[in-house]
Coordinates of N, CA and C in Angstrom, one line a residue:
M1 N -54.8 -41.4 -29.3 CA -53.6 -41.9 -30.2 C -52.4 -42.1 -29.2
G2 N -51.7 -43.2 -29.5 CA -50.6 -43.5 -28.7 C -49.4 -42.6 -28.9
K3 N -48.4 -42.6 -28.1 CA -47.3 -41.8 -28.2 C -46.3 -42.5 -29.1
G4 N -46.1 -42.0 -30.3 CA -45.1 -42.6 -31.3 C -43.8 -41.9 -31.2
F5 N -42.9 -42.3 -32.0 CA -41.6 -41.7 -32.2 C -41.8 -40.3 -32.7
G6 N -41.3 -39.3 -32.0 CA -41.4 -37.9 -32.5 C -42.7 -37.2 -32.0
A7 N -43.6 -37.9 -31.3 CA -44.8 -37.3 -30.9 C -44.6 -36.3 -29.8
P8 N -45.4 -35.2 -29.9 CA -45.2 -34.1 -28.8 C -45.6 -34.6 -27.5
P9 N -45.0 -34.1 -26.4 CA -45.4 -34.5 -25.0 C -46.9 -34.2 -24.8
Q10 N -47.6 -35.0 -24.0 CA -49.0 -34.8 -23.7 C -49.2 -33.8 -22.6
N11 N -48.2 -33.7 -21.7 CA -48.3 -32.8 -20.6 C -47.0 -32.4 -20.1
E12 N -46.9 -31.6 -19.1 CA -45.6 -31.0 -18.6 C -44.7 -32.1 -18.1
A13 N -45.3 -33.1 -17.4 CA -44.5 -34.2 -16.8 C -43.8 -35.0 -17.9
D14 N -44.6 -35.3 -19.0 CA -44.0 -36.0 -20.2 C -42.9 -35.2 -20.8
A15 N -43.1 -33.8 -20.9 CA -42.1 -33.0 -21.5 C -40.8 -33.0 -20.7
L16 N -40.9 -33.1 -19.4 CA -39.7 -33.1 -18.6 C -39.0 -34.4 -18.5
G17 N -39.8 -35.5 -18.7 CA -39.2 -36.8 -18.8 C -39.1 -37.5 -17.4
P18 N -38.5 -38.7 -17.4 CA -38.4 -39.5 -16.2 C -37.6 -38.9 -15.1
K19 N -36.6 -38.1 -15.5 CA -35.8 -37.5 -14.5 C -36.6 -36.5 -13.6
H20 N -37.5 -35.7 -14.2 CA -38.4 -34.8 -13.5 C -39.3 -35.6 -12.5
D21 N -39.8 -36.7 -13.0 CA -40.6 -37.6 -12.1 C -39.8 -38.1 -10.9
F22 N -38.6 -38.4 -11.1 CA -37.7 -38.8 -10.0 C -37.5 -37.7 -9.0
V23 N -37.4 -36.5 -9.4 CA -37.2 -35.4 -8.5 C -38.5 -35.1 -7.8
D24 N -39.7 -35.2 -8.5 CA -40.9 -35.0 -7.8 C -41.2 -35.9 -6.6
K25 N -40.7 -37.1 -6.8 CA -40.9 -38.1 -5.8 C -40.1 -37.8 -4.5
L26 N -39.1 -37.1 -4.7 CA -38.3 -36.7 -3.5 C -39.0 -35.7 -2.6
D27 N -40.1 -35.1 -3.1 CA -40.9 -34.2 -2.3 C -41.6 -35.0 -1.1
V28 N -41.6 -36.3 -1.2 CA -42.2 -37.1 -0.2 C -41.4 -36.8 1.1
W29 N -40.1 -36.6 1.0 CA -39.3 -36.3 2.2 C -39.8 -35.1 3.0
G30 N -40.3 -34.1 2.2 CA -40.9 -32.9 2.9 C -42.1 -33.3 3.7
K31 N -42.9 -34.2 3.2 CA -44.1 -34.7 3.9 C -43.7 -35.4 5.1
I32 N -42.6 -36.2 5.0 CA -42.2 -37.0 6.2 C -41.8 -36.0 7.3
Q33 N -41.1 -34.9 6.9 CA -40.6 -33.9 7.9 C -41.8 -33.3 8.6
I34 N -42.9 -33.0 7.8 CA -44.1 -32.4 8.4 C -44.7 -33.4 9.4
L35 N -44.8 -34.7 9.0 CA -45.3 -35.7 9.9 C -44.5 -35.8 11.2
M36 N -43.2 -35.7 11.1 CA -42.4 -35.9 12.2 C -42.6 -34.7 13.2
R37 N -42.7 -33.5 12.6 CA -42.9 -32.3 13.5 C -44.3 -32.4 14.2
T38 N -45.3 -32.9 13.4 CA -46.6 -33.0 14.0 C -46.7 -34.0 15.1
R39 N -46.0 -35.1 14.9 CA -46.1 -36.2 15.9 C -45.1 -36.1 17.0
N40 N -44.2 -35.1 17.0 CA -43.2 -35.0 18.0 C -43.8 -34.9 19.4
R41 N -45.0 -34.2 19.5 CA -45.6 -33.9 20.8 C -46.2 -35.2 21.4
S42 N -46.8 -36.0 20.6 CA -47.4 -37.2 21.1 C -46.6 -38.5 20.9
G43 N -45.6 -38.4 20.1 CA -44.8 -39.6 19.8 C -45.3 -40.5 18.7
F44 N -44.4 -41.3 18.1 CA -44.8 -42.2 17.0 C -45.3 -43.5 17.5
T45 N -46.2 -44.1 16.8 CA -46.5 -45.5 17.1 C -45.4 -46.4 16.3
L46 N -45.3 -47.6 16.7 CA -44.4 -48.5 16.0 C -44.7 -48.6 14.5
I47 N -45.9 -48.7 14.2 CA -46.3 -48.8 12.8 C -45.9 -47.6 12.0
E48 N -46.1 -46.4 12.6 CA -45.7 -45.1 11.9 C -44.2 -45.1 11.7
L49 N -43.5 -45.5 12.7 CA -42.0 -45.5 12.6 C -41.6 -46.5 11.4
L50 N -42.2 -47.6 11.4 CA -41.9 -48.6 10.3 C -42.2 -48.0 8.9
I51 N -43.3 -47.3 8.8 CA -43.7 -46.7 7.6 C -42.7 -45.6 7.2
V52 N -42.2 -44.8 8.1 CA -41.2 -43.8 7.8 C -39.9 -44.4 7.3
I53 N -39.5 -45.5 8.0 CA -38.3 -46.2 7.7 C -38.4 -46.8 6.3
V54 N -39.5 -47.4 5.9 CA -39.7 -48.0 4.6 C -39.6 -46.9 3.5
I55 N -40.3 -45.7 3.8 CA -40.3 -44.6 2.8 C -38.9 -44.1 2.6
I56 N -38.1 -43.9 3.7 CA -36.8 -43.5 3.6 C -35.9 -44.5 2.8
G57 N -36.1 -45.8 3.0 CA -35.4 -46.8 2.2 C -35.7 -46.7 0.7
I58 N -37.0 -46.4 0.4 CA -37.4 -46.3 -1.0 C -36.7 -45.1 -1.6
L59 N -36.7 -44.0 -0.9 CA -36.1 -42.8 -1.4 C -34.6 -43.0 -1.6
V60 N -33.9 -43.6 -0.7 CA -32.5 -43.9 -0.9 C -32.3 -44.8 -2.1
S61 N -33.1 -45.8 -2.3 CA -33.0 -46.7 -3.5 C -33.2 -45.9 -4.8
M62 N -34.2 -45.0 -4.7 CA -34.5 -44.2 -5.9 C -33.3 -43.3 -6.2
S63 N -32.7 -42.7 -5.2 CA -31.5 -41.8 -5.4 C -30.4 -42.6 -6.0
I64 N -30.1 -43.8 -5.5 CA -29.0 -44.6 -6.1 C -29.3 -45.0 -7.5
A65 N -30.6 -45.4 -7.8 CA -30.9 -45.7 -9.2 C -30.8 -44.5 -10.1
G66 N -31.2 -43.4 -9.6 CA -31.2 -42.2 -10.4 C -29.7 -41.8 -10.8
F67 N -28.8 -41.9 -9.8 CA -27.4 -41.6 -10.1 C -26.8 -42.6 -11.0
G68 N -27.2 -43.9 -10.9 CA -26.7 -44.9 -11.8 C -27.1 -44.6 -13.2
W69 N -28.4 -44.2 -13.4 CA -28.9 -43.9 -14.7 C -28.1 -42.8 -15.3
W70 N -27.9 -41.7 -14.5 CA -27.2 -40.5 -15.0 C -25.8 -40.9 -15.4
A71 N -25.1 -41.7 -14.5 CA -23.7 -42.0 -14.8 C -23.6 -42.9 -16.0
E72 N -24.5 -43.8 -16.2 CA -24.4 -44.7 -17.4 C -24.7 -43.9 -18.7
T73 N -25.6 -42.9 -18.6 CA -25.8 -42.0 -19.8 C -24.6 -41.2 -20.1
Q74 N -23.9 -40.7 -19.1 CA -22.7 -39.9 -19.3 C -21.6 -40.8 -19.9
D75 N -21.5 -42.0 -19.5 CA -20.4 -42.9 -20.0 C -20.7 -43.2 -21.5
K76 N -21.9 -43.4 -21.8 CA -22.2 -43.7 -23.2 C -22.0 -42.5 -24.1
K77 N -22.3 -41.3 -23.6 CA -22.0 -40.1 -24.4 C -20.5 -39.9 -24.6
T78 N -19.7 -40.2 -23.5 CA -18.3 -40.1 -23.6 C -17.7 -41.0 -24.6
A79 N -18.2 -42.3 -24.6 CA -17.7 -43.3 -25.5 C -17.9 -42.9 -27.0
Q80 N -19.1 -42.4 -27.2 CA -19.5 -42.0 -28.5 C -18.6 -40.8 -29.0
S81 N -18.4 -39.8 -28.2 CA -17.6 -38.6 -28.6 C -16.2 -39.0 -28.8
Q82 N -15.6 -39.9 -27.9 CA -14.2 -40.3 -28.1 C -14.0 -41.1 -29.3
V83 N -14.9 -42.0 -29.7 CA -14.8 -42.8 -30.9 C -14.8 -41.9 -32.1
E84 N -15.7 -40.9 -32.1 CA -15.8 -39.9 -33.2 C -14.5 -39.1 -33.3
A85 N -14.0 -38.7 -32.2 CA -12.7 -37.9 -32.2 C -11.6 -38.8 -32.7
L86 N -11.5 -40.0 -32.4 CA -10.4 -40.9 -32.9 C -10.6 -41.2 -34.3
Q87 N -11.8 -41.3 -34.8 CA -12.1 -41.5 -36.2 C -11.6 -40.4 -37.0
L88 N -11.9 -39.1 -36.6 CA -11.4 -38.0 -37.3 C -9.8 -37.9 -37.2
A89 N -9.3 -38.3 -36.1 CA -7.8 -38.2 -35.9 C -7.1 -39.2 -36.9
L90 N -7.7 -40.4 -37.1 CA -7.2 -41.4 -38.0 C -7.3 -40.9 -39.4
E91 N -8.4 -40.2 -39.8 CA -8.5 -39.7 -41.1 C -7.5 -38.6 -41.4
Q92 N -7.3 -37.8 -40.4 CA -6.2 -36.8 -40.6 C -4.8 -37.4 -40.7
Y93 N -4.6 -38.4 -39.9 CA -3.3 -39.1 -39.9 C -3.1 -39.7 -41.3
K94 N -4.1 -40.3 -41.9 CA -4.0 -40.9 -43.2 C -3.7 -39.8 -44.3
S95 N -4.5 -38.7 -44.1 CA -4.3 -37.6 -45.1 C -2.9 -37.0 -45.1
E96 N -2.3 -36.9 -43.9 CA -1.0 -36.3 -43.8 C 0.2 -37.3 -44.0
L97 N 0.0 -38.6 -43.6 CA 1.1 -39.5 -43.6 C 0.9 -40.7 -44.6
G98 N -0.2 -40.6 -45.3 CA -0.3 -41.6 -46.4 C -1.1 -42.9 -46.1
G99 N -1.5 -43.1 -44.9 CA -2.2 -44.3 -44.6 C -2.5 -44.4 -43.1
F100 N -3.3 -45.4 -42.7 CA -3.6 -45.7 -41.3 C -2.5 -46.5 -40.7
P101 N -2.4 -46.4 -39.4 CA -1.5 -47.3 -38.7 C -1.8 -48.8 -38.9
K102 N -0.8 -49.6 -39.2 CA -1.0 -50.9 -39.7 C -0.8 -51.9 -38.5
T103 N -1.8 -52.7 -38.2 CA -1.7 -53.7 -37.1 C -1.3 -55.0 -37.6
D104 N -1.4 -55.3 -38.9 CA -1.1 -56.6 -39.4 C 0.4 -56.9 -39.4
L105 N 1.2 -55.9 -39.1 CA 2.7 -56.1 -39.1 C 3.1 -56.4 -37.7
L106 N 2.2 -56.4 -36.7 CA 2.6 -56.8 -35.3 C 2.8 -58.3 -35.2
A107 N 3.8 -58.6 -34.4 CA 4.0 -60.1 -34.2 C 2.8 -60.7 -33.5
N108 N 2.2 -59.9 -32.6 CA 1.0 -60.4 -31.9 C -0.3 -59.6 -32.3
S109 N -0.5 -59.7 -33.6 CA -1.6 -58.8 -34.2 C -3.0 -59.3 -33.7
D110 N -3.1 -60.5 -33.1 CA -4.4 -60.9 -32.6 C -4.7 -60.3 -31.2
D111 N -3.7 -59.7 -30.6 CA -3.8 -59.2 -29.2 C -4.4 -57.8 -29.3
E112 N -5.6 -57.6 -28.8 CA -6.3 -56.3 -28.8 C -5.5 -55.2 -28.1
E113 N -4.9 -55.5 -27.0 CA -4.1 -54.5 -26.3 C -2.9 -54.1 -27.0
A114 N -2.2 -55.1 -27.7 CA -1.1 -54.7 -28.5 C -1.5 -53.8 -29.7
R115 N -2.6 -54.0 -30.3 CA -3.1 -53.1 -31.3 C -3.5 -51.8 -30.8
A116 N -4.0 -51.7 -29.6 CA -4.4 -50.5 -28.9 C -3.1 -49.7 -28.6
I117 N -2.1 -50.3 -28.1 CA -0.8 -49.7 -27.8 C -0.2 -49.1 -29.1
L118 N -0.3 -49.8 -30.2 CA 0.2 -49.3 -31.5 C -0.6 -48.0 -31.9
L119 N -1.9 -48.1 -31.7 CA -2.7 -46.9 -32.1 C -2.3 -45.7 -31.3
F120 N -2.1 -45.8 -30.0 CA -1.6 -44.7 -29.2 C -0.3 -44.2 -29.7
R121 N 0.7 -45.1 -29.9 CA 2.0 -44.7 -30.2 C 2.1 -44.0 -31.6
C122 N 1.3 -44.5 -32.5 CA 1.3 -43.9 -33.9 C 0.6 -42.5 -33.8
L123 N -0.5 -42.4 -33.1 CA -1.2 -41.1 -33.1 C -0.4 -40.0 -32.4
T124 N 0.5 -40.4 -31.4 CA 1.3 -39.5 -30.7 C 2.7 -39.3 -31.3
G125 N 3.0 -40.0 -32.4 CA 4.2 -39.8 -33.1 C 5.4 -40.6 -32.7
F126 N 5.2 -41.5 -31.8 CA 6.4 -42.4 -31.3 C 6.7 -43.4 -32.4
L127 N 5.7 -43.9 -33.2 CA 5.9 -44.8 -34.3 C 5.4 -44.3 -35.6
D128 N 5.9 -44.8 -36.7 CA 5.3 -44.4 -38.0 C 4.2 -45.5 -38.2
R129 N 3.5 -45.3 -39.3 CA 2.3 -46.2 -39.5 C 2.7 -47.6 -39.8
F130 N 3.9 -47.9 -40.0 CA 4.4 -49.3 -40.2 C 4.9 -49.9 -38.9
G131 N 4.8 -49.1 -37.8 CA 5.2 -49.6 -36.5 C 6.7 -49.4 -36.2
E132 N 7.4 -48.6 -37.0 CA 8.8 -48.4 -36.7 C 9.0 -47.2 -35.8
D133 N 10.0 -47.2 -35.0 CA 10.3 -46.1 -34.1 C 10.7 -44.9 -34.9
V134 N 10.2 -43.7 -34.4 CA 10.6 -42.4 -35.0 C 11.5 -41.7 -34.0
D135 N 12.6 -41.2 -34.5 CA 13.6 -40.5 -33.7 C 12.9 -39.2 -33.1
V136 N 13.4 -38.8 -31.9 CA 12.8 -37.7 -31.2 C 12.8 -36.5 -32.1
D137 N 14.0 -36.2 -32.7 CA 14.1 -35.0 -33.5 C 13.3 -35.0 -34.9
R138 N 12.8 -36.2 -35.2 CA 12.0 -36.3 -36.4 C 10.6 -36.5 -36.1
R139 N 10.2 -36.6 -34.9 CA 8.9 -36.8 -34.5 C 8.0 -35.7 -34.8
G140 N 6.9 -36.0 -35.5 CA 5.9 -34.9 -35.9 C 4.9 -34.6 -34.8
K141 N 3.9 -34.0 -35.2 CA 2.9 -33.5 -34.2 C 2.1 -34.7 -33.7
S142 N 1.4 -34.5 -32.6 CA 0.5 -35.6 -32.1 C -0.9 -35.4 -32.8
F143 N -1.5 -36.5 -33.2 CA -2.8 -36.4 -33.8 C -3.9 -36.7 -32.8
L144 N -3.5 -37.1 -31.6 CA -4.4 -37.4 -30.6 C -5.2 -36.2 -30.1
P145 N -6.5 -36.1 -30.4 CA -7.3 -34.9 -30.1 C -7.5 -34.7 -28.6
N146 N -7.2 -33.5 -28.0 CA -7.5 -33.2 -26.6 C -7.1 -34.4 -25.7
K147 N -5.8 -34.7 -25.7 CA -5.4 -35.9 -25.0 C -5.9 -35.9 -23.5
D148 N -6.1 -34.7 -23.0 CA -6.5 -34.7 -21.6 C -7.9 -35.2 -21.4
N149 N -8.7 -35.4 -22.5 CA -10.1 -35.9 -22.4 C -10.1 -37.4 -22.5
F150 N -8.9 -38.0 -22.7 CA -8.8 -39.5 -22.8 C -8.2 -40.1 -21.6
V151 N -8.5 -41.3 -21.2 CA -7.9 -42.0 -20.1 C -7.0 -43.0 -20.7
L152 N -5.8 -43.2 -20.1 CA -4.8 -44.1 -20.5 C -4.7 -45.3 -19.5
G153 N -4.4 -46.5 -20.0 CA -4.2 -47.6 -19.2 C -3.0 -48.4 -19.6
S154 N -2.6 -49.2 -18.7 CA -1.5 -50.2 -18.9 C -1.7 -51.5 -18.2
R155 N -1.1 -52.5 -18.7 CA -1.3 -53.8 -18.1 C 0.0 -54.2 -17.3
E156 N -0.2 -54.4 -16.0 CA 0.9 -54.8 -15.1 C 0.5 -56.1 -14.3
E157 N 1.3 -57.1 -14.6 CA 1.0 -58.4 -13.9 C -0.4 -58.9 -14.0
G158 N -1.0 -58.6 -15.2 CA -2.3 -59.1 -15.5 C -3.4 -58.1 -15.1
D159 N -3.1 -57.1 -14.3 CA -4.1 -56.1 -13.9 C -4.0 -54.8 -14.7
L160 N -5.2 -54.3 -15.0 CA -5.2 -53.0 -15.7 C -5.0 -51.9 -14.7
R161 N -4.1 -50.9 -15.0 CA -3.8 -49.8 -14.2 C -4.0 -48.5 -15.0
L162 N -4.7 -47.6 -14.5 CA -4.9 -46.3 -15.1 C -3.7 -45.4 -14.9
V163 N -3.2 -44.8 -15.9 CA -1.9 -44.0 -15.8 C -2.0 -42.6 -16.3
T164 N -1.2 -41.7 -15.9 CA -1.0 -40.4 -16.4 C 0.4 -40.2 -16.9
L165 N 0.6 -39.7 -18.1 CA 1.9 -39.5 -18.6 C 2.3 -38.1 -18.4
S166 N 3.6 -37.9 -17.9 CA 4.1 -36.5 -17.8 C 4.5 -36.0 -19.1
L167 N 4.8 -34.7 -19.2 CA 5.2 -34.1 -20.4 C 6.6 -34.7 -20.9
E168 N 7.4 -35.0 -19.9 CA 8.7 -35.6 -20.2 C 8.5 -36.9 -20.9
Q169 N 7.6 -37.7 -20.4 CA 7.3 -39.0 -21.0 C 6.8 -38.9 -22.4
M170 N 5.9 -37.9 -22.6 CA 5.3 -37.7 -23.9 C 6.4 -37.2 -24.9
R171 N 7.4 -36.6 -24.4 CA 8.5 -36.1 -25.3 C 9.7 -37.0 -25.3
G172 N 9.7 -38.0 -24.5 CA 10.9 -38.9 -24.3 C 11.1 -39.8 -25.5
A173 N 12.3 -40.4 -25.5 CA 12.7 -41.3 -26.6 C 12.0 -42.7 -26.4
Q174 N 11.6 -43.1 -25.2 CA 11.0 -44.4 -25.0 C 9.5 -44.3 -25.1
A175 N 9.0 -45.1 -26.1 CA 7.5 -45.1 -26.3 C 6.8 -45.8 -25.1
P176 N 5.8 -45.1 -24.5 CA 5.2 -45.7 -23.3 C 4.3 -46.9 -23.7
E177 N 4.2 -47.8 -22.8 CA 3.4 -49.1 -23.0 C 2.0 -48.8 -22.5
V178 N 1.3 -47.9 -23.2 CA -0.1 -47.6 -22.7 C -1.0 -47.6 -23.9
F179 N -2.3 -47.6 -23.5 CA -3.3 -47.6 -24.6 C -4.5 -46.7 -24.1
L180 N -5.4 -46.3 -25.0 CA -6.5 -45.5 -24.7 C -7.6 -46.5 -24.2
V181 N -8.3 -46.1 -23.1 CA -9.3 -46.9 -22.6 C -10.7 -46.2 -22.6
D182 N -11.7 -46.9 -22.8 CA -13.1 -46.4 -22.8 C -13.6 -46.1 -21.4
P183 N -14.8 -45.6 -21.3 CA -15.3 -45.2 -19.9 C -15.5 -46.4 -19.0
W184 N -15.4 -47.6 -19.5 CA -15.5 -48.9 -18.7 C -14.2 -49.5 -18.5
N185 N -13.1 -48.8 -18.8 CA -11.7 -49.2 -18.6 C -11.3 -50.4 -19.4
N186 N -11.8 -50.4 -20.6 CA -11.4 -51.4 -21.6 C -10.7 -50.7 -22.8
P187 N -9.7 -51.3 -23.4 CA -9.0 -50.6 -24.5 C -9.9 -50.5 -25.7
Y188 N -9.9 -49.4 -26.4 CA -10.6 -49.2 -27.6 C -10.0 -50.3 -28.6
V189 N -10.9 -50.9 -29.3 CA -10.5 -52.0 -30.3 C -10.1 -51.3 -31.6
Y190 N -8.9 -51.5 -32.1 CA -8.5 -50.9 -33.4 C -7.8 -52.0 -34.2
E191 N -8.1 -51.9 -35.5 CA -7.5 -52.9 -36.5 C -7.5 -52.3 -37.9
F192 N -6.3 -52.4 -38.5 CA -6.2 -52.1 -39.9 C -5.0 -52.8 -40.5
P193 N -5.2 -53.5 -41.6 CA -6.5 -53.7 -42.3 C -7.4 -54.6 -41.6
R194 N -8.6 -54.5 -41.9 CA -9.6 -55.4 -41.2 C -9.6 -56.8 -41.7
R195 N -9.5 -57.7 -40.8 CA -9.5 -59.1 -41.2 C -10.8 -59.6 -41.7
D196 N -11.9 -58.9 -41.4 CA -13.2 -59.3 -41.8 C -13.5 -59.0 -43.3
G197 N -12.6 -58.3 -43.9 CA -12.7 -57.9 -45.4 C -13.3 -56.6 -45.6
H198 N -13.9 -55.9 -44.6 CA -14.5 -54.6 -44.8 C -13.3 -53.6 -45.1
K199 N -13.7 -52.5 -45.8 CA -12.7 -51.5 -46.1 C -12.5 -50.6 -44.9
G200 N -11.4 -49.9 -44.9 CA -11.1 -48.9 -43.8 C -10.6 -49.6 -42.6
F201 N -10.7 -48.9 -41.5 CA -10.2 -49.4 -40.2 C -11.4 -49.9 -39.3
L202 N -11.1 -50.7 -38.3 CA -12.0 -51.1 -37.3 C -11.7 -50.3 -36.0
L203 N -12.7 -49.6 -35.5 CA -12.5 -48.9 -34.2 C -13.8 -48.8 -33.5
F204 N -13.8 -49.4 -32.3 CA -15.0 -49.3 -31.5 C -14.7 -49.6 -30.0
S205 N -15.7 -49.3 -29.2 CA -15.7 -49.7 -27.8 C -16.7 -50.8 -27.6
K206 N -16.3 -51.8 -26.7 CA -17.1 -52.9 -26.4 C -18.3 -52.6 -25.5
G207 N -18.4 -51.4 -25.0 CA -19.5 -50.9 -24.2 C -19.4 -51.4 -22.8
P208 N -20.5 -51.2 -22.0 CA -20.5 -51.5 -20.6 C -20.2 -53.0 -20.2
D209 N -20.6 -53.9 -21.1 CA -20.3 -55.3 -20.8 C -18.9 -55.8 -21.1
G210 N -18.1 -55.0 -21.8 CA -16.7 -55.3 -22.1 C -16.6 -56.5 -23.0
Q211 N -17.6 -56.9 -23.8 CA -17.6 -58.1 -24.6 C -18.0 -57.7 -26.0
A212 N -17.5 -58.4 -27.0 CA -17.9 -58.2 -28.4 C -17.5 -59.4 -29.3
S213 N -18.2 -59.6 -30.4 CA -17.9 -60.6 -31.3 C -16.5 -60.3 -32.0
E214 N -15.8 -61.3 -32.4 CA -14.5 -61.0 -33.1 C -14.5 -61.8 -34.4
F215 N -14.2 -61.1 -35.5 CA -14.2 -61.8 -36.8 C -12.8 -61.7 -37.4
D216 N -12.1 -62.9 -37.3 CA -10.7 -62.9 -37.7 C -10.5 -63.5 -39.1
S217 N -11.6 -63.6 -39.9 CA -11.5 -64.0 -41.3 C -12.5 -63.3 -42.1
E218 N -12.3 -63.3 -43.4 CA -13.2 -62.5 -44.3 C -14.7 -63.0 -44.3
L219 N -15.6 -62.0 -44.1 CA -17.0 -62.4 -44.0 C -17.6 -62.5 -45.4
T220 N -18.4 -63.5 -45.7 CA -19.1 -63.6 -46.9 C -20.5 -63.1 -46.9
Q221 N -21.0 -62.9 -45.7 CA -22.4 -62.4 -45.5 C -22.4 -61.6 -44.1
T222 N -23.5 -60.9 -43.9 CA -23.6 -60.1 -42.7 C -23.8 -61.1 -41.5
P223 N -22.9 -61.1 -40.5 CA -23.0 -62.0 -39.4 C -24.2 -61.7 -38.5
K224 N -24.6 -62.6 -37.7 CA -25.6 -62.4 -36.7 C -25.1 -61.5 -35.6
K225 N -26.0 -60.5 -35.2 CA -25.6 -59.6 -34.1 C -25.9 -60.3 -32.8
E226 N -24.9 -60.6 -32.0 CA -25.1 -61.2 -30.7 C -25.5 -60.2 -29.6
D227 N -26.1 -60.8 -28.6 CA -26.5 -59.9 -27.5 C -25.4 -59.0 -26.9
M228 N -24.2 -59.6 -26.9 CA -23.0 -58.9 -26.3 C -22.6 -57.7 -27.2
D229 N -23.1 -57.6 -28.5 CA -22.8 -56.6 -29.4 C -23.7 -55.4 -29.4
I230 N -24.8 -55.6 -28.6 CA -25.9 -54.5 -28.6 C -25.4 -53.2 -28.0
D231 N -24.5 -53.3 -27.0 CA -24.1 -52.0 -26.4 C -22.7 -51.5 -26.9
N232 N -22.3 -52.0 -28.1 CA -21.0 -51.5 -28.7 C -21.2 -50.1 -29.2
F233 N -20.1 -49.3 -29.2 CA -20.1 -48.0 -29.8 C -19.0 -47.9 -30.8
P234 N -19.3 -47.6 -32.1 CA -20.6 -47.4 -32.6 C -21.4 -48.7 -32.7
P235 N -22.7 -48.7 -32.8 CA -23.5 -50.0 -32.8 C -23.3 -50.8 -34.0
S236 N -22.7 -50.2 -35.1 CA -22.5 -51.0 -36.3 C -21.3 -51.9 -36.3
E237 N -20.4 -51.8 -35.3 CA -19.2 -52.6 -35.2 C -19.4 -53.7 -34.2
P238 N -18.6 -54.8 -34.3 CA -17.6 -55.0 -35.4 C -18.1 -55.7 -36.7
G239 N -19.4 -55.9 -36.8 CA -19.9 -56.6 -38.0 C -20.5 -55.8 -39.0
K240 N -20.5 -54.4 -38.9 CA -21.0 -53.5 -39.9 C -22.5 -53.8 -40.1
W241 N -23.3 -53.9 -39.0 CA -24.7 -54.3 -39.1 C -25.5 -53.2 -39.7

């Protein structure tokens, strides 16, 4: 019987998964060391040296690939957890302040970064949900969950720059021109009300490729999911597939 979804592992290697297999292959290095000690007395032939060099090259490539796989997996987990945290923050914001931050009142509401800046400023209390400035002495609590777990970015002369805000900046009268960025250094996409006609807010990461479909008018049917939308977080956005 083939291995289906949810099927138990057939052996210990299956149970430990591809990462265990990757580590097992690194044991080849131990065999190389034994070979080198054995051959030190009589010397290596040219062919033996070439074989050792090829094996070392393979091991280095495997190490790089293994690290890349691990890093990509961590980035995806981070994006998922951050989107979920922001979704909860927005629901709490609505519960306490009467509605979600509105992006349709922005002069440049088509600009994703402008909407992302509005999201940050509203969740941190610099603006009310209509985009109006809030005086320092009237500023409420920050709804941004564990802000230290988020990365902030700003746009300077066309280039994205990662920034860190001091406590004075967070409490200052001037709202910072920053936005929340995902693990691939792209701003989280936020919109309310949604121009595609769906209820609630739009919030997602474009994923590793930094690309996604954009629906700027009301949808009458479910749109086709393009290849660039496959790696979005959550995968249902922006077309509610």
